[in-house]
Tab-separated table of C-alpha atoms and ligand atoms in Angstrom:
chain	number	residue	atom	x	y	z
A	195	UNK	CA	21.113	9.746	1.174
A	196	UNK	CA	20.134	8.481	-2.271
A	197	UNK	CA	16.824	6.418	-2.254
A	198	UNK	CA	16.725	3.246	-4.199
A	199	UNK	CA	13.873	1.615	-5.943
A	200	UNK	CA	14.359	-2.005	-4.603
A	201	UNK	CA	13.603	-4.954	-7.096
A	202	UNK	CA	10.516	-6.706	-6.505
A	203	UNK	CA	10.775	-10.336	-4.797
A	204	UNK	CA	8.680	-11.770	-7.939
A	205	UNK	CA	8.611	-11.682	-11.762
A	206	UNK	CA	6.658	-9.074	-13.496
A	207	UNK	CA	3.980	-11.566	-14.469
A	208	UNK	CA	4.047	-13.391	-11.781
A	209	UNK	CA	1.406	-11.699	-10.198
A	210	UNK	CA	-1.308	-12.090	-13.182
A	211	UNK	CA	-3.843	-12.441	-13.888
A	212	UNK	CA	-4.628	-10.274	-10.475
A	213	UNK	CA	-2.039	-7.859	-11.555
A	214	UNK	CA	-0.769	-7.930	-15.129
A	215	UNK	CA	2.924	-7.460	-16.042
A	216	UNK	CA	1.810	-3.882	-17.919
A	217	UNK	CA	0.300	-2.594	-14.755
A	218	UNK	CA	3.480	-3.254	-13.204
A	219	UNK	CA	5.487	-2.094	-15.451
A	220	UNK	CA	3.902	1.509	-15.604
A	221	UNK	CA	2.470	1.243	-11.706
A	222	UNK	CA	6.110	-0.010	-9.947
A	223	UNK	CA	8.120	0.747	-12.903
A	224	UNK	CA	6.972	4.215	-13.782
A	225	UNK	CA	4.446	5.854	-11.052
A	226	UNK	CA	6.702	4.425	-7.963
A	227	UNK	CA	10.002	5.264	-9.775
A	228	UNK	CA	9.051	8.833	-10.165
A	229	UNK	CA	8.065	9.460	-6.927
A	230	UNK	CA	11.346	8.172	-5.526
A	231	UNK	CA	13.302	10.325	-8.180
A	232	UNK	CA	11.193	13.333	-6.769
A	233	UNK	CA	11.780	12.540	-3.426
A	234	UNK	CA	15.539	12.530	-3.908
A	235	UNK	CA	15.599	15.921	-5.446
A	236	UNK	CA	13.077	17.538	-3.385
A	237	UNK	CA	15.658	16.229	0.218
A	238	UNK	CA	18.979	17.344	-1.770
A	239	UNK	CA	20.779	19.978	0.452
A	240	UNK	CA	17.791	19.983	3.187
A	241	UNK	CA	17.490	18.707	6.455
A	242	UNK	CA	15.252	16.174	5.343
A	243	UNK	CA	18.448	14.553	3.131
A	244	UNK	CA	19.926	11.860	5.859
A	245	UNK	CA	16.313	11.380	7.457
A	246	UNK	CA	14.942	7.966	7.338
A	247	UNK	CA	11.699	7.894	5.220
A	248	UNK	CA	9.176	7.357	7.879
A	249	UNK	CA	10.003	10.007	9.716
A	250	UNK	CA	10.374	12.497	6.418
A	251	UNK	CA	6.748	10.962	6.191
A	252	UNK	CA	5.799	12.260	9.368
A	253	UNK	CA	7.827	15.624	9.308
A	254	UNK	CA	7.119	16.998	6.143
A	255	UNK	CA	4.644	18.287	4.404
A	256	UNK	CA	3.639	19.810	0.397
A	257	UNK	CA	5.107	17.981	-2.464
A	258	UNK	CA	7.851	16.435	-0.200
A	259	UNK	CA	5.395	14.708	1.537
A	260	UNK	CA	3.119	13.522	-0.956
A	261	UNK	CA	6.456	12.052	-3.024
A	262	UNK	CA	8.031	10.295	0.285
A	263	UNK	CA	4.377	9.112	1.559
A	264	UNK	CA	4.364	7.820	-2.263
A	265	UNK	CA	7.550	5.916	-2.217
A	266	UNK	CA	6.916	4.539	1.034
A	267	UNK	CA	3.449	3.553	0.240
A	268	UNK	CA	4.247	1.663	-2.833
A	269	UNK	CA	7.064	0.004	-1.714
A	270	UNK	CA	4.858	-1.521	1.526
A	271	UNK	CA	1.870	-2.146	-1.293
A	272	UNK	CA	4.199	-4.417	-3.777
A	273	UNK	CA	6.027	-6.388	-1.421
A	274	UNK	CA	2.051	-7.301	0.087
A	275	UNK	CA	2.448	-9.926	-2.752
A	276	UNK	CA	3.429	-13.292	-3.365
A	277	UNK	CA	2.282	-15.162	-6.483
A	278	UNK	CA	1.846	-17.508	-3.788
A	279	UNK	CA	-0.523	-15.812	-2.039
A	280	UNK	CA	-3.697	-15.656	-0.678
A	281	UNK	CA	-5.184	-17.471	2.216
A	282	UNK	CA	-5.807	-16.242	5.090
A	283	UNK	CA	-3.790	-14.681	7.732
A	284	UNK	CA	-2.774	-16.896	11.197
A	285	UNK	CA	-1.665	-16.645	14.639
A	286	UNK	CA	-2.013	-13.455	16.725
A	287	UNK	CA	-3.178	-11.493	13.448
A	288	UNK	CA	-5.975	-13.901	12.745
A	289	UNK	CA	-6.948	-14.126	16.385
A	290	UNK	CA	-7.030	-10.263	16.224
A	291	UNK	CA	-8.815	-9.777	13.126
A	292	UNK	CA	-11.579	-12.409	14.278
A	293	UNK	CA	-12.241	-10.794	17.790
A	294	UNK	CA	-12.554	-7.401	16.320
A	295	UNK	CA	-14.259	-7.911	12.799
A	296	UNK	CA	-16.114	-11.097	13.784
A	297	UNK	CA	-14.513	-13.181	11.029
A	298	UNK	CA	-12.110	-13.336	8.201
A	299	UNK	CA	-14.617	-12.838	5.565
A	300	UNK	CA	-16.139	-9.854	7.686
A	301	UNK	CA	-12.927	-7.866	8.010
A	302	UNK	CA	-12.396	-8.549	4.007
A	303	UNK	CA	-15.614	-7.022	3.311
A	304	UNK	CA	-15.649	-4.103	5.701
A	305	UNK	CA	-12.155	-3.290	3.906
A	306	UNK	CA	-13.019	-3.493	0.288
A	307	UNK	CA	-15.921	-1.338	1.218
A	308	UNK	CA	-13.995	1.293	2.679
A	309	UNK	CA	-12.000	1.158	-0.653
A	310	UNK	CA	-14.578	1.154	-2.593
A	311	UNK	CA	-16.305	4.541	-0.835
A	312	UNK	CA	-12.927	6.440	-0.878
A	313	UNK	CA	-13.865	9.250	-3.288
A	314	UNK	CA	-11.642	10.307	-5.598
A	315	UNK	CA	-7.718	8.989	-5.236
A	316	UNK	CA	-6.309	7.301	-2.190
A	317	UNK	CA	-5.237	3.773	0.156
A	318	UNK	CA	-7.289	1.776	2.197
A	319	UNK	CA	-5.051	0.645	5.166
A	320	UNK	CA	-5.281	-1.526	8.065
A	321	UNK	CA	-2.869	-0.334	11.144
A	322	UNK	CA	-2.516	-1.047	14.630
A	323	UNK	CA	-2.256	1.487	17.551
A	324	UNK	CA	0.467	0.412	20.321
A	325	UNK	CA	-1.985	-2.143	22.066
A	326	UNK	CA	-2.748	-4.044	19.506
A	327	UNK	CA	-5.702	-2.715	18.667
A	328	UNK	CA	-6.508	-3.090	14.323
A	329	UNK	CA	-8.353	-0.227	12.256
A	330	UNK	CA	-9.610	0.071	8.791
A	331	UNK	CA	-8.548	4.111	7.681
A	332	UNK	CA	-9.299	5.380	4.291
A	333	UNK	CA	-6.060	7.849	3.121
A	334	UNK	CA	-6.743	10.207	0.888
A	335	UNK	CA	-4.128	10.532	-2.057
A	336	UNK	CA	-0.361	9.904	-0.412
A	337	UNK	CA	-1.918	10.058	3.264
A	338	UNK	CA	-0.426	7.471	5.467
A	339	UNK	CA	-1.558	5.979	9.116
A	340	UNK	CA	2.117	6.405	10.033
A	341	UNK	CA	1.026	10.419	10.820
A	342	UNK	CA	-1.764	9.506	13.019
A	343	UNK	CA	1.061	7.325	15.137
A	344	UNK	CA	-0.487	3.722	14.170
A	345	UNK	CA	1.365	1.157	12.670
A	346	UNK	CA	0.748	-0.007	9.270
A	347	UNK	CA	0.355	-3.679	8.563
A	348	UNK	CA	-1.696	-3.977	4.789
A	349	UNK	CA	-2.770	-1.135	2.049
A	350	UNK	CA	-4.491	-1.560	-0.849
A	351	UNK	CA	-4.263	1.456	-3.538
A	352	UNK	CA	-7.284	3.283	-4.547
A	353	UNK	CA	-5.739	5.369	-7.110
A	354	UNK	CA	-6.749	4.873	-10.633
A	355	UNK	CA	-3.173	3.939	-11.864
A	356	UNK	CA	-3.717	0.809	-9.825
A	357	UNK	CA	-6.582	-1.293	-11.475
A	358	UNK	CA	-7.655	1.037	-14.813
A	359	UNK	CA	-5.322	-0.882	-17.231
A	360	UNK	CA	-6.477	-4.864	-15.915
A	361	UNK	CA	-9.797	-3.576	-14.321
A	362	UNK	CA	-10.738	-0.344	-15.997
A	363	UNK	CA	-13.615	1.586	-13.783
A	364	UNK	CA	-13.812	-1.794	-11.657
A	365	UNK	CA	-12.169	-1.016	-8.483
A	366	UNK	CA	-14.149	-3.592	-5.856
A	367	UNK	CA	-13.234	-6.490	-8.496
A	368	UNK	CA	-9.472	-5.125	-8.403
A	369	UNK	CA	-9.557	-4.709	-4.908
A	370	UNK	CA	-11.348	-8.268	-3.939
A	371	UNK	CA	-8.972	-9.974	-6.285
A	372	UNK	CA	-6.139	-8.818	-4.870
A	373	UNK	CA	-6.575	-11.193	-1.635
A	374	UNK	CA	-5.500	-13.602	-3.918
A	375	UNK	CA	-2.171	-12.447	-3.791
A	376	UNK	CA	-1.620	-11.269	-0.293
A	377	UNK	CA	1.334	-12.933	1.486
A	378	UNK	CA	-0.346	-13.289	4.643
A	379	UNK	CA	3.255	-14.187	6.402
A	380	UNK	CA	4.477	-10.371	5.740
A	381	UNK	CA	1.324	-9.127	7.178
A	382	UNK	CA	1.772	-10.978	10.135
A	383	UNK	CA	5.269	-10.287	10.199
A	384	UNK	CA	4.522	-6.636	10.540
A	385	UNK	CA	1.735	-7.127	13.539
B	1367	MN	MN1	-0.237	3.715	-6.957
């Protein structure tokens, strides 16, 4: 199988000023295009080469790993977005969130934060576990909740390439803008 970069449901400035078009261009365009050509070469002629992603994700390990946790992490990151965003999430998510964070605005908070304290390169992830159950996990560079068996439902990416261009050494004014942006339907969608 040959992996595909799929196009992004939205213009590349659609996003701004939250995201400009030159972060996407390099971040999508460049960072997530290489990691899916380097995932492609790294499964030709393995066993890993008709897997689906998610489990290559939780299979492998080394550079294979880090490339396919990559791909996969991106693509889940940039379809987050809507330039008609924002909000706040509803239903079953929102009555989840509020029982186990207190409120919106307290689970927003408690997320940045663990963004914010991630040392070094990395995602900031909410999952659930098979009952239902949310939690906030910092990832270290391509690590993704999908090994620990949870489910992911919203990531927001720590690493440098993410915020230095619109944000420079900003990251919790990157990270608390982008809830302007979040498409709180695919979130749901995905609890
Ligand atoms: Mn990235």
């Amino acid at each position: 199988m040959i992996y595909q970069q799929p196009e992004l449901p939205y213009a590349l400035d659609a996003l701004e000023p939250v995201i400009s078009k030159d972060t996407i261009k390099f971040h999508y365009g460049k960072h997530e295009k290489a990691y899916i050509d380097n995932l492609n070469n790294l499964i030709k002629g393995t066993k890993y080469e008709d897997m689906n992603l998610e489990d290559i994700i939780r299979l492998s390990d080394g550079a294979l790993f880090n490339n396919a946790s990559q791909a996969w992490n991106h693509i889940f990151y940039f379809f987050s977005f809507s330039p008609e965003g924002g909000g706040s999430p509803d239903g079953d998510l929102a009555e989840a969130i509020n029982s186990q964070f207190g409120s919106f605005n307290e689970f927003k908070k408690a997320f940045v934060e663990a963004g914010v304290k991630l040392f070094g390169s990395g995602w900031v992830w909410l999952s659930k576990d098979g009952n239902g159950r949310l939690f906030i996990t910092q990832g270290k560079n391509a690590e993704n909740p999908l090994t620990q068996g949870l489910t992911p439902l919203l990531c927001f990416d720590v690493w440098e390439h993410a915020y230095y261009l619109d944000y420079q050494n900003r990251r919790a004014d990157s990270l608390n803008s982008l809830w302007d942006i979040i498409d709180w339907s695919v979130i749901g969608s995905r609890f």
